Amino acid sequence: MARTAVLAGLGGYLPPRRVTNEELSERFDTSDEWITTRTGIRSRRWADTGISTGDLAVEAGHRALKSAGLAPEPGVVDMVVLATTTPDQPCPATAPDVAARLHLGPVAAFDISAVCTGFVYALAVASAQISAGHADRVLVIGAETYSTILNPADRTTSVIFGDGAGAVVLTAGEDDQPGALLGVHLGSDGAHKDLICIPGGGSRQRATHGEPDPAEQYFTMQGKKVFAAAVNHMRQSTVSVLDAVGWTTDQIDLLVGHQANARILKSLARQLDLPEDRAFINIDQVGNTSAASIPLALADACAAGLLAPGDRVLLTAFGGGLTWGSAALTWPGTTPA
């Protein structure tokens, strides 16, 4: 049997503050009906002042370790990979601080920036390290505080995004074990980077003369173009990973896609000829949590009793970059903490 990364622990964390559509309707020219119809979102969580991405990541990481039956102590993992668009600061990466706060010792720790596809990219990196024998156990976290980068004057983005963190523990195993990560597909297209971006704050803006536009510090997205690109690239990516692992669409027990928009997920299911009830959706309660959305969705699906050991699970995501990716795994007997 081939050495393979196996999912052994799962944890999710949402900040306590619940922001409803009704609350946002008081700030913007919008309504609960308008938001729900276009996005499927009814509420989302936003971190209170002073709560950072690293804070959420630590809690999710701790829960994933607990789910795997592991104590947060030196040597328990060989690596920490944190997917985020909203690091605690531009430099250094947030992952080393998260590892230190979890008392994991001097392990390798680094961030991955692939926006909403970040968690799938992080899974791919962690899985490769395990398959190659460079690591026996890796903590993979997706964490975001998008509320800190939303333009308070932009109704479109402010109603979509939420904060949260989710994490998994991958451990070395064999490809016939429940939980085995059997295949990954990744892609990107930088020619369309402007569809999803934060224009300011980086070296390109700082290398120009003149005062920066204050609005450039905020997240921007061209929604209609993103919708079409997301469905197209996720469909192609899922087909690629299914071909790689030898699964047919009707063998998928659960499709867990990045929770960008309920209409995107339903459209993707239709294009894959997959019954809608096999496409898990929890965006109505959490909003779009970017790199955190897939592990949070996995935790919710598991808690709802929708995943049983041996189930064939397909993950897929699309995000800024543009980036996209998919992964196929069989479900273990893991219970989220």
mmCIF file of C-alpha atoms in Angstrom:
data_model
loop_
_atom_site.group_PDB
_atom_site.id
_atom_site.type_symbol
_atom_site.label_atom_id
_atom_site.label_comp_id
_atom_site.label_asym_id
_atom_site.label_seq_id
_atom_site.Cartn_x
_atom_site.Cartn_y
_atom_site.Cartn_z
ATOM 1 C CA MET A 1 0.000 0.000 0.000
ATOM 2 C CA ALA A 2 1.143 3.561 -0.691
ATOM 3 C CA ARG A 3 2.021 5.968 2.122
ATOM 4 C CA THR A 4 -0.807 8.509 2.174
ATOM 5 C CA ALA A 5 -2.080 11.418 4.249
ATOM 6 C CA VAL A 6 -5.098 10.388 6.333
ATOM 7 C CA LEU A 7 -7.549 12.748 8.015
ATOM 8 C CA ALA A 8 -7.418 12.009 11.749
ATOM 9 C CA GLY A 9 -8.899 15.080 13.456
ATOM 10 C CA LEU A 10 -11.314 17.903 12.720
ATOM 11 C CA GLY A 11 -12.248 21.099 14.519
ATOM 12 C CA GLY A 12 -14.064 24.346 13.796
ATOM 13 C CA TYR A 13 -14.543 27.623 15.611
ATOM 14 C CA LEU A 14 -16.799 30.613 15.002
ATOM 15 C CA PRO A 15 -16.580 33.882 16.935
ATOM 16 C CA PRO A 16 -19.619 34.467 19.180
ATOM 17 C CA ARG A 17 -20.968 37.608 17.508
ATOM 18 C CA ARG A 18 -23.808 36.732 15.117
ATOM 19 C CA VAL A 19 -24.620 39.362 12.487
ATOM 20 C CA THR A 20 -28.043 38.923 10.901
ATOM 21 C CA ASN A 21 -29.353 40.232 7.605
ATOM 22 C CA GLU A 22 -31.737 42.428 9.580
ATOM 23 C CA GLU A 23 -28.798 44.117 11.322
ATOM 24 C CA LEU A 24 -27.074 44.791 7.990
ATOM 25 C CA SER A 25 -30.347 46.108 6.551
ATOM 26 C CA GLU A 26 -30.133 48.931 9.083
ATOM 27 C CA ARG A 27 -26.711 49.930 7.713
ATOM 28 C CA PHE A 28 -27.240 49.448 3.996
ATOM 29 C CA ASP A 29 -29.952 49.922 1.410
ATOM 30 C CA THR A 30 -30.849 46.233 1.437
ATOM 31 C CA SER A 31 -33.171 43.675 3.022
ATOM 32 C CA ASP A 32 -33.144 40.129 4.343
ATOM 33 C CA GLU A 33 -35.000 38.999 1.208
ATOM 34 C CA TRP A 34 -32.476 40.676 -1.141
ATOM 35 C CA ILE A 35 -29.483 39.095 0.615
ATOM 36 C CA THR A 36 -31.016 35.639 1.006
ATOM 37 C CA THR A 37 -32.269 35.469 -2.582
ATOM 38 C CA ARG A 38 -28.893 36.381 -4.092
ATOM 39 C CA THR A 39 -26.516 34.614 -1.724
ATOM 40 C CA GLY A 40 -28.408 32.130 0.447
ATOM 41 C CA ILE A 41 -26.962 33.821 3.546
ATOM 42 C CA ARG A 42 -29.142 34.607 6.559
ATOM 43 C CA SER A 43 -26.447 35.378 9.120
ATOM 44 C CA ARG A 44 -22.683 35.344 9.567
ATOM 45 C CA ARG A 45 -20.199 35.644 12.437
ATOM 46 C CA TRP A 46 -17.870 38.606 12.862
ATOM 47 C CA ALA A 47 -15.028 38.752 15.344
ATOM 48 C CA ASP A 48 -15.249 41.397 18.042
ATOM 49 C CA THR A 49 -12.666 44.184 18.210
ATOM 50 C CA GLY A 50 -9.293 42.850 19.282
ATOM 51 C CA ILE A 51 -9.877 39.308 17.988
ATOM 52 C CA SER A 52 -7.451 38.321 15.235
ATOM 53 C CA THR A 53 -7.164 35.557 12.654
ATOM 54 C CA GLY A 54 -4.476 33.944 14.809
ATOM 55 C CA ASP A 55 -6.838 33.841 17.782
ATOM 56 C CA LEU A 56 -9.442 31.939 15.762
ATOM 57 C CA ALA A 57 -6.773 29.642 14.291
ATOM 58 C CA VAL A 58 -5.473 28.693 17.735
ATOM 59 C CA GLU A 59 -8.947 27.664 18.904
ATOM 60 C CA ALA A 60 -9.681 25.641 15.741
ATOM 61 C CA GLY A 61 -6.256 24.020 15.885
ATOM 62 C CA HIS A 62 -6.731 23.055 19.510
ATOM 63 C CA ARG A 63 -10.090 21.452 18.683
ATOM 64 C CA ALA A 64 -8.660 19.515 15.735
ATOM 65 C CA LEU A 65 -5.875 18.130 17.937
ATOM 66 C CA LYS A 66 -8.429 17.132 20.569
ATOM 67 C CA SER A 67 -10.543 15.420 17.911
ATOM 68 C CA ALA A 68 -7.470 13.423 16.889
ATOM 69 C CA GLY A 69 -6.833 12.444 20.501
ATOM 70 C CA LEU A 70 -3.655 14.513 20.660
ATOM 71 C CA ALA A 71 -2.428 16.854 23.369
ATOM 72 C CA PRO A 72 -1.075 20.270 22.282
ATOM 73 C CA GLU A 73 2.568 19.691 23.160
ATOM 74 C CA PRO A 74 6.005 19.687 21.488
ATOM 75 C CA GLY A 75 6.482 16.899 18.964
ATOM 76 C CA VAL A 76 2.816 16.083 18.487
ATOM 77 C CA VAL A 77 2.910 17.441 14.902
ATOM 78 C CA ASP A 78 5.784 18.026 12.492
ATOM 79 C CA MET A 79 4.301 21.009 10.662
ATOM 80 C CA VAL A 80 1.599 23.688 10.804
ATOM 81 C CA VAL A 81 0.148 25.040 7.550
ATOM 82 C CA LEU A 82 -2.208 28.017 7.857
ATOM 83 C CA ALA A 83 -4.340 29.141 4.913
ATOM 84 C CA THR A 84 -5.495 32.746 5.243
ATOM 85 C CA THR A 85 -6.072 35.976 3.351
ATOM 86 C CA THR A 86 -6.195 37.968 6.578
ATOM 87 C CA PRO A 87 -2.934 37.301 8.474
ATOM 88 C CA ASP A 88 -2.342 39.006 11.791
ATOM 89 C CA GLN A 89 0.270 41.209 10.074
ATOM 90 C CA PRO A 90 1.998 41.323 6.653
ATOM 91 C CA CYS A 91 5.233 40.056 8.205
ATOM 92 C CA PRO A 92 5.933 37.593 9.731
ATOM 93 C CA ALA A 93 3.518 34.803 8.860
ATOM 94 C CA THR A 94 0.813 33.993 11.389
ATOM 95 C CA ALA A 95 1.409 30.227 11.476
ATOM 96 C CA PRO A 96 4.580 30.279 13.645
ATOM 97 C CA ASP A 97 2.768 32.299 16.306
ATOM 98 C CA VAL A 98 -0.174 29.885 16.183
ATOM 99 C CA ALA A 99 2.210 26.950 16.597
ATOM 100 C CA ALA A 100 3.882 28.638 19.567
ATOM 101 C CA ARG A 101 0.568 29.441 21.242
ATOM 102 C CA LEU A 102 -0.455 25.793 20.823
ATOM 103 C CA HIS A 103 2.830 24.753 22.517
ATOM 104 C CA LEU A 104 3.829 22.642 19.510
ATOM 105 C CA GLY A 105 7.550 23.346 19.803
ATOM 106 C CA PRO A 106 9.965 24.416 17.024
ATOM 107 C CA VAL A 107 8.000 22.848 14.160
ATOM 108 C CA ALA A 108 7.917 24.088 10.585
ATOM 109 C CA ALA A 109 5.059 26.592 10.276
ATOM 110 C CA PHE A 110 4.034 28.818 7.388
ATOM 111 C CA ASP A 111 1.094 30.600 5.761
ATOM 112 C CA ILE A 112 -0.475 29.893 2.368
ATOM 113 C CA SER A 113 -2.300 32.650 0.504
ATOM 114 C CA ALA A 114 -4.707 31.317 -2.114
ATOM 115 C CA VAL A 115 -7.787 33.192 -0.866
ATOM 116 C CA CYS A 116 -10.872 30.942 -0.857
ATOM 117 C CA THR A 117 -8.921 28.013 -2.330
ATOM 118 C CA GLY A 118 -6.357 28.298 0.459
ATOM 119 C CA PHE A 119 -7.489 25.284 2.460
ATOM 120 C CA VAL A 120 -7.327 22.947 -0.555
ATOM 121 C CA TYR A 121 -3.848 24.285 -1.395
ATOM 122 C CA ALA A 122 -2.804 23.730 2.222
ATOM 123 C CA LEU A 123 -4.150 20.169 2.127
ATOM 124 C CA ALA A 124 -2.152 19.517 -1.035
ATOM 125 C CA VAL A 125 1.088 20.793 0.503
ATOM 126 C CA ALA A 126 0.589 18.905 3.758
ATOM 127 C CA SER A 127 -0.379 15.704 1.951
ATOM 128 C CA ALA A 128 2.712 15.899 -0.261
ATOM 129 C CA GLN A 129 4.963 16.329 2.775
ATOM 130 C CA ILE A 130 3.457 13.234 4.372
ATOM 131 C CA SER A 131 3.512 11.132 1.194
ATOM 132 C CA ALA A 132 7.167 12.032 0.642
ATOM 133 C CA GLY A 133 8.072 11.012 4.185
ATOM 134 C CA HIS A 134 9.088 14.517 5.259
ATOM 135 C CA ALA A 135 6.363 14.675 7.921
ATOM 136 C CA ASP A 136 4.300 12.118 9.822
ATOM 137 C CA ARG A 137 1.632 14.477 11.145
ATOM 138 C CA VAL A 138 0.540 17.941 9.997
ATOM 139 C CA LEU A 139 -1.958 20.441 11.422
ATOM 140 C CA VAL A 140 -3.751 22.242 8.585
ATOM 141 C CA ILE A 141 -5.791 25.332 9.439
ATOM 142 C CA GLY A 142 -7.975 27.695 7.436
ATOM 143 C CA ALA A 143 -8.741 30.919 9.323
ATOM 144 C CA GLU A 144 -10.125 34.319 8.360
ATOM 145 C CA THR A 145 -11.314 37.613 9.817
ATOM 146 C CA TYR A 146 -12.796 39.081 6.649
ATOM 147 C CA SER A 147 -14.735 41.626 8.675
ATOM 148 C CA THR A 148 -11.420 43.488 9.064
ATOM 149 C CA ILE A 149 -10.944 43.999 5.303
ATOM 150 C CA LEU A 150 -14.511 44.768 4.206
ATOM 151 C CA ASN A 151 -15.303 48.280 3.014
ATOM 152 C CA PRO A 152 -17.965 49.561 5.434
ATOM 153 C CA ALA A 153 -19.503 51.481 2.528
ATOM 154 C CA ASP A 154 -19.759 48.459 0.211
ATOM 155 C CA ARG A 155 -23.061 46.640 0.548
ATOM 156 C CA THR A 156 -22.083 43.885 -1.900
ATOM 157 C CA THR A 157 -19.121 42.461 -0.003
ATOM 158 C CA SER A 158 -20.271 43.328 3.506
ATOM 159 C CA VAL A 159 -23.320 41.064 3.330
ATOM 160 C CA ILE A 160 -21.375 38.062 2.003
ATOM 161 C CA PHE A 161 -18.362 37.462 4.195
ATOM 162 C CA GLY A 162 -17.961 36.089 7.690
ATOM 163 C CA ASP A 163 -15.172 35.174 10.099
ATOM 164 C CA GLY A 164 -14.177 31.751 11.388
ATOM 165 C CA ALA A 165 -11.575 29.003 11.457
ATOM 166 C CA GLY A 166 -11.469 25.295 10.761
ATOM 167 C CA ALA A 167 -8.663 22.772 11.061
ATOM 168 C CA VAL A 168 -7.760 19.168 10.348
ATOM 169 C CA VAL A 169 -4.982 16.872 11.491
ATOM 170 C CA LEU A 170 -3.413 14.779 8.742
ATOM 171 C CA THR A 171 -1.348 11.758 9.716
ATOM 172 C CA ALA A 172 0.667 9.203 7.768
ATOM 173 C CA GLY A 173 -1.302 6.114 6.780
ATOM 174 C CA GLU A 174 -2.158 3.947 3.794
ATOM 175 C CA ASP A 175 -4.385 4.653 0.820
ATOM 176 C CA ASP A 176 -6.906 1.946 1.740
ATOM 177 C CA GLN A 177 -7.673 3.510 5.147
ATOM 178 C CA PRO A 178 -10.849 5.503 5.835
ATOM 179 C CA GLY A 179 -9.785 9.151 5.801
ATOM 180 C CA ALA A 180 -7.184 8.720 3.068
ATOM 181 C CA LEU A 181 -6.626 11.762 0.856
ATOM 182 C CA LEU A 182 -6.577 10.024 -2.513
ATOM 183 C CA GLY A 183 -6.172 12.852 -5.002
ATOM 184 C CA VAL A 184 -5.765 16.593 -5.373
ATOM 185 C CA HIS A 185 -6.093 18.947 -8.344
ATOM 186 C CA LEU A 186 -4.943 22.593 -8.299
ATOM 187 C CA GLY A 187 -5.035 25.438 -10.829
ATOM 188 C CA SER A 188 -4.658 29.183 -11.252
ATOM 189 C CA ASP A 189 -5.034 32.017 -13.760
ATOM 190 C CA GLY A 190 -3.267 35.237 -12.764
ATOM 191 C CA ALA A 191 -4.494 37.011 -15.893
ATOM 192 C CA HIS A 192 -7.763 37.616 -14.034
ATOM 193 C CA LYS A 193 -6.326 38.575 -10.642
ATOM 194 C CA ASP A 194 -8.341 41.807 -10.571
ATOM 195 C CA LEU A 195 -11.656 39.940 -10.223
ATOM 196 C CA ILE A 196 -10.932 39.294 -6.525
ATOM 197 C CA CYS A 197 -8.342 41.470 -4.829
ATOM 198 C CA ILE A 198 -7.239 44.019 -2.264
ATOM 199 C CA PRO A 199 -5.556 46.636 -4.490
ATOM 200 C CA GLY A 200 -3.490 48.387 -1.821
ATOM 201 C CA GLY A 201 -1.122 47.501 0.966
ATOM 202 C CA GLY A 202 1.495 45.622 -1.024
ATOM 203 C CA SER A 203 4.754 46.494 -2.714
ATOM 204 C CA ARG A 204 3.084 47.483 -5.994
ATOM 205 C CA GLN A 205 1.123 50.278 -4.340
ATOM 206 C CA ARG A 206 4.042 51.308 -2.144
ATOM 207 C CA ALA A 207 6.365 51.482 -5.141
ATOM 208 C CA THR A 208 4.226 54.181 -6.775
ATOM 209 C CA HIS A 209 4.319 57.893 -6.057
ATOM 210 C CA GLY A 210 1.518 59.853 -4.452
ATOM 211 C CA GLU A 211 -0.931 59.200 -1.658
ATOM 212 C CA PRO A 212 -2.791 55.867 -1.820
ATOM 213 C CA ASP A 213 -6.547 55.806 -2.226
ATOM 214 C CA PRO A 214 -8.004 54.822 1.201
ATOM 215 C CA ALA A 215 -10.530 52.574 -0.540
ATOM 216 C CA GLU A 216 -7.708 50.408 -1.912
ATOM 217 C CA GLN A 217 -7.114 48.856 1.509
ATOM 218 C CA TYR A 218 -10.421 46.996 1.256
ATOM 219 C CA PHE A 219 -11.427 43.740 -0.399
ATOM 220 C CA THR A 220 -13.073 44.032 -3.831
ATOM 221 C CA MET A 221 -14.848 41.476 -5.995
ATOM 222 C CA GLN A 222 -16.555 41.531 -9.401
ATOM 223 C CA GLY A 223 -19.447 39.301 -8.463
ATOM 224 C CA LYS A 224 -21.047 38.399 -11.811
ATOM 225 C CA LYS A 225 -17.751 37.455 -13.459
ATOM 226 C CA VAL A 226 -16.677 35.536 -10.376
ATOM 227 C CA PHE A 227 -19.911 33.515 -10.372
ATOM 228 C CA ALA A 228 -19.390 32.205 -13.899
ATOM 229 C CA ALA A 229 -15.686 31.536 -13.397
ATOM 230 C CA ALA A 230 -16.261 29.758 -10.087
ATOM 231 C CA VAL A 231 -18.780 27.277 -11.468
ATOM 232 C CA ASN A 232 -16.689 26.602 -14.581
ATOM 233 C CA HIS A 233 -13.358 26.063 -12.843
ATOM 234 C CA MET A 234 -14.764 24.041 -9.937
ATOM 235 C CA ARG A 235 -16.588 21.764 -12.387
ATOM 236 C CA GLN A 236 -13.435 21.190 -14.417
ATOM 237 C CA SER A 237 -11.351 20.668 -11.295
ATOM 238 C CA THR A 238 -13.755 18.156 -9.765
ATOM 239 C CA VAL A 239 -13.867 16.189 -13.015
ATOM 240 C CA SER A 240 -10.047 16.135 -13.075
ATOM 241 C CA VAL A 241 -9.720 14.790 -9.545
ATOM 242 C CA LEU A 242 -12.514 12.255 -10.074
ATOM 243 C CA ASP A 243 -10.719 10.950 -13.149
ATOM 244 C CA ALA A 244 -7.467 10.768 -11.190
ATOM 245 C CA VAL A 245 -8.941 8.632 -8.398
ATOM 246 C CA GLY A 246 -11.247 6.587 -10.631
ATOM 247 C CA TRP A 247 -14.560 7.731 -9.167
ATOM 248 C CA THR A 248 -17.733 8.504 -11.072
ATOM 249 C CA THR A 249 -20.047 11.335 -10.079
ATOM 250 C CA ASP A 250 -22.733 8.987 -8.812
ATOM 251 C CA GLN A 251 -20.208 7.483 -6.372
ATOM 252 C CA ILE A 252 -19.831 10.793 -4.515
ATOM 253 C CA ASP A 253 -21.590 10.594 -1.176
ATOM 254 C CA LEU A 254 -21.075 14.269 -0.323
ATOM 255 C CA LEU A 255 -19.799 17.296 -2.214
ATOM 256 C CA VAL A 256 -18.356 19.863 0.188
ATOM 257 C CA GLY A 257 -17.626 22.992 -1.794
ATOM 258 C CA HIS A 258 -16.285 26.350 -0.731
ATOM 259 C CA GLN A 259 -19.279 28.198 0.682
ATOM 260 C CA ALA A 260 -19.163 31.219 -1.616
ATOM 261 C CA ASN A 261 -22.791 31.419 -2.656
ATOM 262 C CA ALA A 262 -25.656 28.941 -2.397
ATOM 263 C CA ARG A 263 -26.542 29.475 -6.054
ATOM 264 C CA ILE A 264 -22.973 28.648 -7.118
ATOM 265 C CA LEU A 265 -23.047 25.379 -5.172
ATOM 266 C CA LYS A 266 -26.437 24.371 -6.566
ATOM 267 C CA SER A 267 -25.353 25.255 -10.105
ATOM 268 C CA LEU A 268 -22.192 23.177 -9.683
ATOM 269 C CA ALA A 269 -24.219 20.189 -8.450
ATOM 270 C CA ARG A 270 -26.505 20.430 -11.489
ATOM 271 C CA GLN A 271 -23.568 20.567 -13.897
ATOM 272 C CA LEU A 272 -22.103 17.477 -12.250
ATOM 273 C CA ASP A 273 -25.500 15.693 -12.451
ATOM 274 C CA LEU A 274 -25.352 15.369 -8.680
ATOM 275 C CA PRO A 275 -28.541 15.543 -6.603
ATOM 276 C CA GLU A 276 -28.654 18.834 -4.710
ATOM 277 C CA ASP A 277 -29.027 17.028 -1.394
ATOM 278 C CA ARG A 278 -25.521 15.640 -1.871
ATOM 279 C CA ALA A 279 -24.053 19.152 -2.059
ATOM 280 C CA PHE A 280 -23.617 20.325 1.525
ATOM 281 C CA ILE A 281 -24.541 23.951 2.239
ATOM 282 C CA ASN A 282 -24.072 25.821 5.512
ATOM 283 C CA ILE A 283 -23.481 29.296 4.075
ATOM 284 C CA ASP A 284 -26.892 30.363 5.362
ATOM 285 C CA GLN A 285 -25.524 30.465 8.934
ATOM 286 C CA VAL A 286 -21.845 31.355 8.459
ATOM 287 C CA GLY A 287 -21.521 33.344 5.240
ATOM 288 C CA ASN A 288 -18.449 33.091 3.045
ATOM 289 C CA THR A 289 -15.539 32.371 5.387
ATOM 290 C CA SER A 290 -12.989 32.032 2.573
ATOM 291 C CA ALA A 291 -10.151 29.627 3.503
ATOM 292 C CA ALA A 292 -12.062 28.495 6.604
ATOM 293 C CA SER A 293 -15.223 27.479 4.774
ATOM 294 C CA ILE A 294 -14.413 23.879 3.780
ATOM 295 C CA PRO A 295 -13.208 22.649 7.195
ATOM 296 C CA LEU A 296 -16.118 24.474 8.868
ATOM 297 C CA ALA A 297 -18.528 22.822 6.414
ATOM 298 C CA LEU A 298 -16.951 19.408 7.066
ATOM 299 C CA ALA A 299 -17.391 19.889 10.807
ATOM 300 C CA ASP A 300 -21.037 20.894 10.377
ATOM 301 C CA ALA A 301 -21.772 18.037 7.961
ATOM 302 C CA CYS A 302 -20.202 15.536 10.348
ATOM 303 C CA ALA A 303 -22.091 16.951 13.341
ATOM 304 C CA ALA A 304 -25.335 16.698 11.349
ATOM 305 C CA GLY A 305 -24.751 12.975 10.780
ATOM 306 C CA LEU A 306 -24.239 13.343 7.027
ATOM 307 C CA LEU A 307 -20.850 11.618 6.961
ATOM 308 C CA ALA A 308 -20.180 7.983 7.784
ATOM 309 C CA PRO A 309 -16.871 6.076 7.748
ATOM 310 C CA GLY A 310 -15.980 5.081 4.198
ATOM 311 C CA ASP A 311 -18.119 7.749 2.507
ATOM 312 C CA ARG A 312 -16.576 9.237 -0.607
ATOM 313 C CA VAL A 313 -16.182 12.970 -0.150
ATOM 314 C CA LEU A 314 -15.268 15.529 -2.785
ATOM 315 C CA LEU A 315 -13.914 18.952 -1.773
ATOM 316 C CA THR A 316 -13.726 21.847 -4.209
ATOM 317 C CA ALA A 317 -13.009 25.574 -4.049
ATOM 318 C CA PHE A 318 -12.467 28.691 -6.140
ATOM 319 C CA GLY A 319 -10.885 31.964 -5.064
ATOM 320 C CA GLY A 320 -8.765 34.970 -5.839
ATOM 321 C CA GLY A 321 -5.614 34.587 -7.834
ATOM 322 C CA LEU A 322 -7.572 33.308 -9.648
ATOM 323 C CA THR A 323 -7.132 29.917 -7.973
ATOM 324 C CA TRP A 324 -9.121 26.725 -7.786
ATOM 325 C CA GLY A 325 -8.690 23.204 -6.525
ATOM 326 C CA SER A 326 -10.357 19.947 -5.544
ATOM 327 C CA ALA A 327 -9.562 16.952 -3.363
ATOM 328 C CA ALA A 328 -11.030 13.473 -2.967
ATOM 329 C CA LEU A 329 -10.977 11.487 0.254
ATOM 330 C CA THR A 330 -12.795 8.704 2.030
ATOM 331 C CA TRP A 331 -14.323 9.689 5.344
ATOM 332 C CA PRO A 332 -12.840 8.346 8.617
ATOM 333 C CA GLY A 333 -14.649 7.801 11.908
ATOM 334 C CA THR A 334 -13.646 11.315 12.961
ATOM 335 C CA THR A 335 -15.835 13.387 15.257
ATOM 336 C CA PRO A 336 -15.268 17.166 15.347
ATOM 337 C CA ALA A 337 -14.323 18.679 18.689
#
